[in-house]
């Protein structure tokens, strides 16, 4: 029966309309390469061959799910519009997923795969130049080169078609089998190889985000969309095949296993027969989740529902992983340990950069921990067939507050990568309205270093202040000169001093009278001299030909007008000799003292000398200098502006040492310490 | 730049102090411990072997 011409669609491709061979209802083939469709009325499988159609039986019912996609959903990717025209539900031993057939504006047919919360959009490519690969050549970790990219095989599955709807470019009869090999290509491209009786096909595309597809005409999600508000917060439910208790499914069609809350049996929800994956040894799980299963909360602008709890342990510690679900955003994890939380996203598999560091973007992630982890407890539902006792090899790489985790499941022959960000516990408590939550203790592996955050903003201020202090000092140093304003020659005479000991010194009674000059009294008074300029530093230098002895002077700088006194003590001593280590010296024949903030004016000095008992006579030269800077001020201010920044630096370092103290790969310990 | 206001104030005060001290030949250390002796002098200082 030849097709009836349908209305030309905006893309200029004529729709083909056939009458269903079973019921006569119209069956539409929108794509020019569609050869298979499911009649919407009787669910007959209709195959179009050339100008004829034939029925192949009735398509199996698709299991209910919470996918937001439907036939007729349209969107945009890389500037090209597309519309969903068909769907295939595909299963493998440990789960199932949706593959939506899309028709683009330029007439290409592609596939939007929806699996484990990830979305992959890909298109078939010409396999010319593809290496000759057979099923035996396929395995996780193997690779080949094609089209200027290296493609690494990440996952190998025997896939079976469960059911379909809409129109498809191939005959999707139930139980049709194929071998599917997931690939990751250079630059993070997604690929999949398929082997079936018709040959080998390669599909290449990208991992995409729901929000990037600009989707419209989405299916209202029961329990989530306002259009079905009367069913909000209701879930799909099943009866536990072991104990009969009601088991609520919060991610129906997307989760592959669920745990019965009564008998703790793990149920295979991907299998319509609801087989038991694992029975519980104990009748009731002892798990007490901090985040109640079914609780909803808004994190980072998206509402999430807690649908599962997985408790894992390694040889040292145990931690909890909560599975969150949103129909449009997929799955996320909230991982908690000792009151700390991380918000984790499953990533497309990335190329394994062996070594102890991974560079991604502008961040370097350092290896923190490596070991085996085991599932010890499960509650709720999961997007894979989880089992208690399930083992995985874990590698955690950190660039706080971020973490990259690689998990290798030997039994599943699969790598998974996850990317997490530290989340303050207050954000989790507020989002999910929690009470009695443990406060964080210790330092978590990807916990942000509060001192590092502080240092980022502080170091600019520190440098600026250091430069300001240096600049001020240079400015004043350039304008400050030291110059000599007075030189005095005095003589120490012990005999004369002894004779004059009973004679009191003559200090001028009037500020205007010149002080008498004499070296015969104990206290000698100098002539007046002027100190000009502004308030400044005054240095008094003393020089004497001491030789294994000393001479000292108690000096007072006296303002002749105000009688303000500036006392100073100077001692000049020089010693030398010879011992078992050779000759030695100590001291100097010159000494000086500094007097700060001396105002300008007319001054004289009173000098009272003393000397070593062996000294009878000794000349003493005094030089008075004005000007110069006290460099102690500069040093003190440099230290003052540096104390706080250096404290922050030290605390930052100590925080990192504490963080890495729990790691076998600490950069703060030598290899010998690790042995 | 206003993330650490107390530290910034301390820095500004330090700069003001340094300017004041340099302009007036003043010294905090000398105020606390006036007229200390600089240079080699006294007993037990500047000992060295040649």
CSV table of C-alpha atoms in Angstrom, one decimal, chain B:
chain,number,residue,atom,x,y,z
B,1,UNK,CA,40.6,46.2,49.4
B,2,UNK,CA,38.2,46.6,52.3
B,3,UNK,CA,38.2,42.9,53.1
B,4,UNK,CA,40.4,43.4,56.2
B,5,UNK,CA,39.5,46.7,57.6
B,6,UNK,CA,41.2,46.3,60.9
B,7,UNK,CA,44.5,45.3,59.2
B,8,UNK,CA,44.1,48.1,56.8
B,9,UNK,CA,43.7,50.6,59.6
B,10,UNK,CA,46.7,49.2,61.4
B,11,UNK,CA,48.7,49.6,58.2
B,12,UNK,CA,47.6,53.2,57.7
B,13,UNK,CA,48.4,54.0,61.3
B,14,UNK,CA,51.8,52.4,60.8
B,15,UNK,CA,52.5,54.6,57.8
B,16,UNK,CA,51.3,57.7,59.7
B,17,UNK,CA,53.6,56.8,62.7
B,18,UNK,CA,56.6,56.2,60.4
B,19,UNK,CA,56.0,59.5,58.7
B,20,UNK,CA,55.7,61.3,62.0
B,21,UNK,CA,58.7,59.6,63.6
B,22,UNK,CA,60.9,60.3,60.6
B,23,UNK,CA,59.8,63.9,60.4
B,24,UNK,CA,60.5,64.6,64.0
B,25,UNK,CA,63.5,62.3,64.5
B,26,UNK,CA,61.5,60.3,67.1
B,27,UNK,CA,62.0,56.7,68.0
B,28,UNK,CA,59.8,54.3,69.9
B,29,UNK,CA,62.7,52.2,71.0
B,30,UNK,CA,64.6,55.2,72.3
B,31,UNK,CA,61.5,56.4,74.2
B,32,UNK,CA,61.2,53.0,75.9
B,33,UNK,CA,65.0,52.6,76.5
B,34,UNK,CA,66.4,56.1,76.3
B,35,UNK,CA,70.0,56.9,75.1
B,36,UNK,CA,71.1,53.4,74.4
B,37,UNK,CA,74.7,52.9,73.5
B,38,UNK,CA,75.5,52.0,69.9
B,39,UNK,CA,78.7,50.8,68.5
B,40,UNK,CA,81.5,49.0,70.2
B,41,UNK,CA,81.9,49.9,73.8
B,42,UNK,CA,81.8,48.5,77.3
B,43,UNK,CA,82.8,45.1,78.4
B,44,UNK,CA,81.8,41.9,76.7
B,45,UNK,CA,80.6,43.3,73.4
B,46,UNK,CA,81.9,43.0,69.9
B,47,UNK,CA,84.4,40.3,70.8
B,48,UNK,CA,86.1,38.8,67.8
B,49,UNK,CA,89.1,36.8,66.8
B,50,UNK,CA,91.2,38.2,64.0
